Amino acid sequence: AEIIKAFVYKMRFTLEREPDKAPMLIREFETFAAKSTDVAEKALLHSMIAELYAQHYQQNQWNINQRTNVAGFVPEDINEWTDNIYFEKISALLDASLQNIAVLQKTDALKFVLLLHAGADSRLLQPTLFDFLAYRKIDILSSVSGIVEDENPLEDQKYFAPAEIFVESQPDTTFKNSIENRILNVYKELLSFHLADKNDAALLYADLQRLKYVYEQSQQTDHYLNALDFLISKNSSSEIVVEALAEKAQTLLQNSYLDSKYSKRHAFDICAGGIAKYPSYTRIDVLKNIQSQIIQ
């Protein structure tokens, strides 16, 4: 971990002075990663390299998108790559980062604490290296979503189905190449894992992230609120329900233009109920902060 950290710092300082050296440094980092024999370490390195390619694409996407797509071979010079090659490379690295799922699911994310910014809630919501890398895959895919023309609007109610039903659903074939479908497949893996390991906090967090993602793409407010109500009812006897209560309250606030007085009052009361019932919950401040926002 110390060596990887030193390598990352070296790249950062070099790029600040000479940004044109990015392709060379990425290749150098790939060569370094190829020598790793530790499965967990190699998975993390694949994810880091995918992020580097994604960042390089984002910084140069205007020029890259002007090039006519190249198919059948990959030019040795990265400066000749087209957007489809970048996407294929990023996708392959992200897939490789989750290749050994069984090992990653048994590896504590804090094995690489030197390389991670461990949040106060990470032990509760993203306990394993698999969780950490899966959410990274979602974030990196989202960051390059403009590369792929195929787009799934996620308007079908089936995408808001309860976790147990969602993970068993048939894959979509209409938009099979879309970023949305790839991201939903990652959520299926996360949900399947935590349905099996009975980690209720990590399961609820993953389910909320999945539903929130679908809602952000589709803007189907009624379906989203119904899905949140189901989660709240299902987890009503556990303090982790606070997470779902907070999401519902925030959604009501964001849509308060529909009925400002009712939505704000309702959101406030949702928070008050959660605070009264679970005052000692680790993340109870999420409800208190929403209340403060409404009062102000």
Short mmCIF file of C-alpha atoms in Angstrom, two decimals:
data_model
loop_
_atom_site.label_atom_id
_atom_site.label_comp_id
_atom_site.label_asym_id
_atom_site.label_seq_id
_atom_site.Cartn_x
_atom_site.Cartn_y
_atom_site.Cartn_z
CA ALA A 1 0.00 0.00 0.00
CA GLU A 2 2.87 2.39 0.77
CA ILE A 3 4.41 1.74 -2.67
CA ILE A 4 1.09 2.32 -4.44
CA LYS A 5 0.56 5.51 -2.47
CA ALA A 6 4.03 6.76 -3.43
CA PHE A 7 3.33 5.93 -7.07
CA VAL A 8 0.05 7.89 -6.98
CA TYR A 9 1.76 10.92 -5.44
CA LYS A 10 4.48 10.76 -8.06
CA MET A 11 1.83 10.76 -10.80
CA ARG A 12 -0.07 13.64 -9.20
CA PHE A 13 2.99 15.89 -8.87
CA THR A 14 4.22 15.07 -12.37
CA LEU A 15 0.83 15.81 -13.95
CA GLU A 16 0.60 19.16 -12.17
CA ARG A 17 3.80 20.23 -13.96
CA GLU A 18 3.51 18.26 -17.19
CA PRO A 19 -0.10 17.19 -17.96
CA ASP A 20 0.96 15.89 -21.40
CA LYS A 21 2.75 13.03 -19.66
CA ALA A 22 -0.57 11.47 -18.56
CA PRO A 23 -0.60 8.64 -21.17
CA MET A 24 2.97 7.63 -20.31
CA LEU A 25 2.24 7.64 -16.56
CA ILE A 26 -0.94 5.60 -16.97
CA ARG A 27 0.95 2.98 -18.97
CA GLU A 28 3.68 2.98 -16.33
CA PHE A 29 1.06 2.40 -13.64
CA GLU A 30 -0.44 -0.44 -15.69
CA THR A 31 2.97 -2.12 -15.92
CA PHE A 32 3.35 -1.77 -12.16
CA ALA A 33 -0.13 -3.27 -11.55
CA ALA A 34 0.57 -6.23 -13.85
CA LYS A 35 3.33 -7.37 -11.48
CA SER A 36 1.00 -7.62 -8.48
CA THR A 37 0.22 -11.16 -7.30
CA ASP A 38 -2.24 -10.26 -4.54
CA VAL A 39 -5.83 -10.72 -5.80
CA ALA A 40 -7.32 -7.94 -3.66
CA GLU A 41 -4.51 -5.51 -4.43
CA LYS A 42 -4.74 -6.24 -8.16
CA ALA A 43 -8.50 -5.59 -8.09
CA LEU A 44 -7.97 -2.20 -6.47
CA LEU A 45 -5.24 -1.34 -8.98
CA HIS A 46 -7.52 -2.22 -11.92
CA SER A 47 -10.12 0.16 -10.50
CA MET A 48 -7.55 2.92 -10.06
CA ILE A 49 -6.28 2.54 -13.63
CA ALA A 50 -9.86 2.62 -14.96
CA GLU A 51 -10.35 5.91 -13.13
CA LEU A 52 -7.14 7.32 -14.65
CA TYR A 53 -8.32 6.46 -18.17
CA ALA A 54 -11.76 7.94 -17.41
CA GLN A 55 -10.21 11.18 -16.13
CA HIS A 56 -7.91 11.40 -19.15
CA TYR A 57 -10.89 10.91 -21.45
CA GLN A 58 -12.92 13.58 -19.63
CA GLN A 59 -10.08 16.10 -19.81
CA ASN A 60 -9.61 15.54 -23.54
CA GLN A 61 -13.05 14.40 -24.66
CA TRP A 62 -13.67 17.24 -27.11
CA ASN A 63 -10.63 16.27 -29.19
CA ILE A 64 -11.21 12.53 -28.74
CA ASN A 65 -14.85 12.75 -29.85
CA GLN A 66 -13.80 14.40 -33.11
CA ARG A 67 -11.96 11.25 -34.21
CA THR A 68 -13.63 8.63 -36.39
CA ASN A 69 -14.11 5.44 -34.39
CA VAL A 70 -11.45 2.79 -34.87
CA ALA A 71 -12.58 -0.84 -34.80
CA GLY A 72 -10.64 -4.10 -34.93
CA PHE A 73 -7.38 -2.91 -33.39
CA VAL A 74 -6.05 -0.58 -30.69
CA PRO A 75 -3.36 1.96 -31.72
CA GLU A 76 -0.21 1.81 -29.61
CA ASP A 77 -0.30 5.59 -29.14
CA ILE A 78 -3.07 6.59 -26.69
CA ASN A 79 -3.26 9.95 -28.44
CA GLU A 80 -4.79 8.14 -31.42
CA TRP A 81 -7.50 6.36 -29.41
CA THR A 82 -11.17 7.02 -30.18
CA ASP A 83 -13.99 7.18 -27.66
CA ASN A 84 -15.06 3.57 -28.25
CA ILE A 85 -11.53 2.35 -27.43
CA TYR A 86 -11.49 4.37 -24.21
CA PHE A 87 -14.83 2.90 -23.20
CA GLU A 88 -13.77 -0.67 -24.00
CA LYS A 89 -10.58 -0.18 -21.99
CA ILE A 90 -12.35 1.37 -18.99
CA SER A 91 -15.06 -1.32 -19.06
CA ALA A 92 -12.51 -4.15 -19.22
CA LEU A 93 -10.56 -2.75 -16.27
CA LEU A 94 -13.71 -2.26 -14.19
CA ASP A 95 -14.85 -5.80 -14.97
CA ALA A 96 -11.41 -7.06 -13.93
CA SER A 97 -11.66 -5.13 -10.65
CA LEU A 98 -14.65 -7.29 -9.65
CA GLN A 99 -13.50 -10.53 -11.25
CA ASN A 100 -12.70 -12.38 -8.01
CA ILE A 101 -15.89 -11.54 -6.16
CA ALA A 102 -15.59 -14.31 -3.56
CA VAL A 103 -12.20 -13.02 -2.39
CA LEU A 104 -13.26 -9.37 -2.41
CA GLN A 105 -16.38 -10.14 -0.37
CA LYS A 106 -14.18 -11.62 2.35
CA THR A 107 -11.65 -8.76 2.31
CA ASP A 108 -12.01 -5.85 4.69
CA ALA A 109 -11.89 -2.58 2.74
CA LEU A 110 -9.59 -1.15 5.41
CA LYS A 111 -6.85 -3.51 4.27
CA PHE A 112 -5.93 -0.56 2.06
CA VAL A 113 -6.70 2.19 4.56
CA LEU A 114 -3.54 4.05 3.49
CA LEU A 115 -5.07 4.55 0.04
CA LEU A 116 -8.67 5.25 1.02
CA HIS A 117 -10.51 8.13 2.59
CA ALA A 118 -12.41 6.10 5.17
CA GLY A 119 -15.62 7.91 6.09
CA ALA A 120 -17.15 7.60 9.54
CA ASP A 121 -19.95 5.41 8.15
CA SER A 122 -17.87 3.21 5.84
CA ARG A 123 -17.67 0.30 8.28
CA LEU A 124 -21.46 0.19 8.43
CA LEU A 125 -22.44 0.84 4.82
CA GLN A 126 -19.49 -0.43 2.73
CA PRO A 127 -17.85 -3.09 4.89
CA THR A 128 -15.92 -5.09 2.28
CA LEU A 129 -13.53 -4.38 -0.56
CA PHE A 130 -16.22 -5.73 -2.89
CA ASP A 131 -18.62 -3.00 -1.73
CA PHE A 132 -15.98 -0.32 -2.16
CA LEU A 133 -14.96 -1.42 -5.66
CA ALA A 134 -18.56 -1.98 -6.79
CA TYR A 135 -19.53 1.59 -5.87
CA ARG A 136 -16.36 2.84 -7.57
CA LYS A 137 -17.37 0.97 -10.72
CA ILE A 138 -20.76 2.69 -10.65
CA ASP A 139 -19.17 6.13 -10.16
CA ILE A 140 -16.60 5.66 -12.93
CA LEU A 141 -19.18 4.34 -15.41
CA SER A 142 -21.41 7.32 -14.59
CA SER A 143 -18.53 9.71 -15.23
CA VAL A 144 -18.17 8.52 -18.85
CA SER A 145 -21.85 7.93 -19.60
CA GLY A 146 -21.71 10.33 -22.55
CA ILE A 147 -19.54 7.92 -24.56
CA VAL A 148 -22.37 5.44 -25.18
CA GLU A 149 -25.26 6.47 -27.42
CA ASP A 150 -27.56 3.67 -26.25
CA GLU A 151 -29.51 5.02 -23.26
CA ASN A 152 -32.04 3.22 -21.08
CA PRO A 153 -34.54 5.78 -19.66
CA LEU A 154 -35.41 3.39 -16.76
CA GLU A 155 -39.04 4.46 -16.83
CA ASP A 156 -40.46 0.96 -16.35
CA GLN A 157 -41.85 0.33 -12.87
CA LYS A 158 -39.90 -2.96 -12.70
CA TYR A 159 -36.71 -1.02 -11.92
CA PHE A 160 -38.29 0.12 -8.64
CA ALA A 161 -39.21 -3.43 -7.58
CA PRO A 162 -38.21 -4.75 -4.12
CA ALA A 163 -34.62 -6.00 -3.96
CA GLU A 164 -35.57 -9.70 -3.85
CA ILE A 165 -37.57 -9.32 -7.08
CA PHE A 166 -35.13 -6.94 -8.77
CA VAL A 167 -32.12 -9.29 -8.44
CA GLU A 168 -34.08 -12.11 -10.11
CA SER A 169 -35.40 -9.97 -12.98
CA GLN A 170 -34.45 -10.78 -16.55
CA PRO A 171 -31.79 -8.50 -18.08
CA ASP A 172 -33.04 -5.82 -20.44
CA THR A 173 -32.33 -6.53 -24.12
CA THR A 174 -33.66 -3.34 -25.70
CA PHE A 175 -30.86 -1.17 -24.25
CA LYS A 176 -28.34 -3.95 -23.61
CA ASN A 177 -25.28 -1.80 -24.40
CA SER A 178 -26.32 1.14 -22.24
CA ILE A 179 -24.39 2.44 -19.24
CA GLU A 180 -27.62 2.21 -17.24
CA ASN A 181 -27.84 -1.55 -17.74
CA ARG A 182 -24.20 -2.02 -16.72
CA ILE A 183 -24.77 -0.01 -13.55
CA LEU A 184 -27.94 -1.91 -12.66
CA ASN A 185 -26.01 -5.17 -13.03
CA VAL A 186 -23.54 -3.94 -10.40
CA TYR A 187 -26.45 -3.11 -8.09
CA LYS A 188 -27.79 -6.64 -8.63
CA GLU A 189 -24.44 -8.05 -7.47
CA LEU A 190 -24.40 -5.79 -4.41
CA LEU A 191 -27.98 -6.61 -3.45
CA SER A 192 -27.52 -10.36 -4.00
CA PHE A 193 -24.44 -10.30 -1.77
CA HIS A 194 -26.12 -8.54 1.13
CA LEU A 195 -29.38 -10.48 0.81
CA ALA A 196 -27.25 -13.58 1.36
CA ASP A 197 -24.99 -12.29 4.13
CA LYS A 198 -27.89 -10.74 6.09
CA ASN A 199 -26.10 -7.41 6.52
CA ASP A 200 -29.24 -5.29 6.84
CA ALA A 201 -27.47 -1.92 6.96
CA ALA A 202 -25.37 -2.56 3.84
CA LEU A 203 -28.41 -4.06 2.09
CA LEU A 204 -30.62 -1.07 2.79
CA TYR A 205 -27.86 1.32 1.73
CA ALA A 206 -27.34 -0.55 -1.57
CA ASP A 207 -31.08 -0.67 -2.21
CA LEU A 208 -31.44 3.06 -1.55
CA GLN A 209 -28.55 3.84 -3.90
CA ARG A 210 -30.13 1.65 -6.59
CA LEU A 211 -33.56 3.27 -6.24
CA LYS A 212 -32.07 6.76 -6.13
CA TYR A 213 -30.09 6.07 -9.31
CA VAL A 214 -33.20 4.82 -11.14
CA TYR A 215 -35.16 7.84 -9.92
CA GLU A 216 -32.49 10.31 -11.04
CA GLN A 217 -32.55 8.80 -14.54
CA SER A 218 -36.32 8.42 -14.86
CA GLN A 219 -37.79 11.14 -12.63
CA GLN A 220 -40.68 8.79 -11.79
CA THR A 221 -41.50 10.41 -8.44
CA ASP A 222 -44.57 8.33 -7.59
CA HIS A 223 -42.78 5.02 -8.23
CA TYR A 224 -39.83 6.23 -6.15
CA LEU A 225 -41.92 7.31 -3.16
CA ASN A 226 -43.84 4.01 -3.27
CA ALA A 227 -40.54 2.09 -3.25
CA LEU A 228 -39.30 4.15 -0.30
CA ASP A 229 -42.55 3.51 1.60
CA PHE A 230 -42.02 -0.22 1.06
CA LEU A 231 -38.48 -0.01 2.46
CA ILE A 232 -39.67 2.02 5.44
CA SER A 233 -42.40 -0.50 6.21
CA LYS A 234 -40.02 -3.46 5.78
CA ASN A 235 -37.37 -1.97 8.10
CA SER A 236 -39.67 -0.21 10.57
CA SER A 237 -38.40 -2.20 13.56
CA SER A 238 -34.72 -1.41 12.91
CA GLU A 239 -32.83 1.84 13.40
CA ILE A 240 -31.42 1.61 9.88
CA VAL A 241 -34.85 2.72 8.65
CA VAL A 242 -33.55 6.24 9.38
CA GLU A 243 -31.70 6.08 6.04
CA ALA A 244 -34.94 5.48 4.12
CA LEU A 245 -36.79 8.12 6.16
CA ALA A 246 -34.12 10.68 5.28
CA GLU A 247 -34.37 9.85 1.57
CA LYS A 248 -38.15 10.20 1.59
CA ALA A 249 -37.99 13.52 3.44
CA GLN A 250 -35.40 14.86 0.98
CA THR A 251 -37.48 13.74 -1.99
CA LEU A 252 -40.56 15.51 -0.62
CA LEU A 253 -38.53 18.68 -0.18
CA GLN A 254 -37.12 18.48 -3.71
CA ASN A 255 -40.66 18.17 -5.06
CA SER A 256 -42.22 20.72 -2.70
CA TYR A 257 -43.27 22.89 -5.64
CA LEU A 258 -46.16 20.44 -6.08
CA ASP A 259 -47.58 21.36 -2.66
CA SER A 260 -45.03 23.38 -0.72
CA LYS A 261 -46.78 23.59 2.64
CA TYR A 262 -47.79 19.93 2.79
CA SER A 263 -44.48 18.56 1.52
CA LYS A 264 -42.37 20.54 4.00
CA ARG A 265 -44.68 19.71 6.90
CA HIS A 266 -44.71 16.06 5.94
CA ALA A 267 -40.91 15.95 5.57
CA PHE A 268 -40.49 17.63 8.96
CA ASP A 269 -42.82 15.14 10.65
CA ILE A 270 -41.01 12.18 9.06
CA CYS A 271 -37.74 13.45 10.56
CA ALA A 272 -39.34 14.14 13.95
CA GLY A 273 -40.70 10.59 14.11
CA GLY A 274 -37.34 9.06 13.26
CA ILE A 275 -35.47 11.22 15.78
CA ALA A 276 -37.93 10.38 18.54
CA LYS A 277 -37.80 6.64 17.87
CA TYR A 278 -34.06 6.22 17.21
CA PRO A 279 -32.26 9.09 19.01
CA SER A 280 -29.05 7.06 19.43
CA TYR A 281 -28.66 5.95 15.80
CA THR A 282 -25.13 6.70 14.56
CA ARG A 283 -26.35 8.77 11.61
CA ILE A 284 -29.40 10.40 13.23
CA ASP A 285 -27.97 13.81 12.28
CA VAL A 286 -29.15 13.24 8.71
CA LEU A 287 -32.71 13.77 9.95
CA LYS A 288 -31.75 16.66 12.22
CA ASN A 289 -30.04 18.43 9.33
CA ILE A 290 -33.14 18.12 7.16
CA GLN A 291 -35.25 19.58 9.96
CA SER A 292 -32.84 22.51 10.32
CA GLN A 293 -33.05 23.12 6.58
CA ILE A 294 -36.86 23.24 6.73
CA ILE A 295 -36.92 25.54 9.77
CA GLN A 296 -34.52 27.96 8.10
#
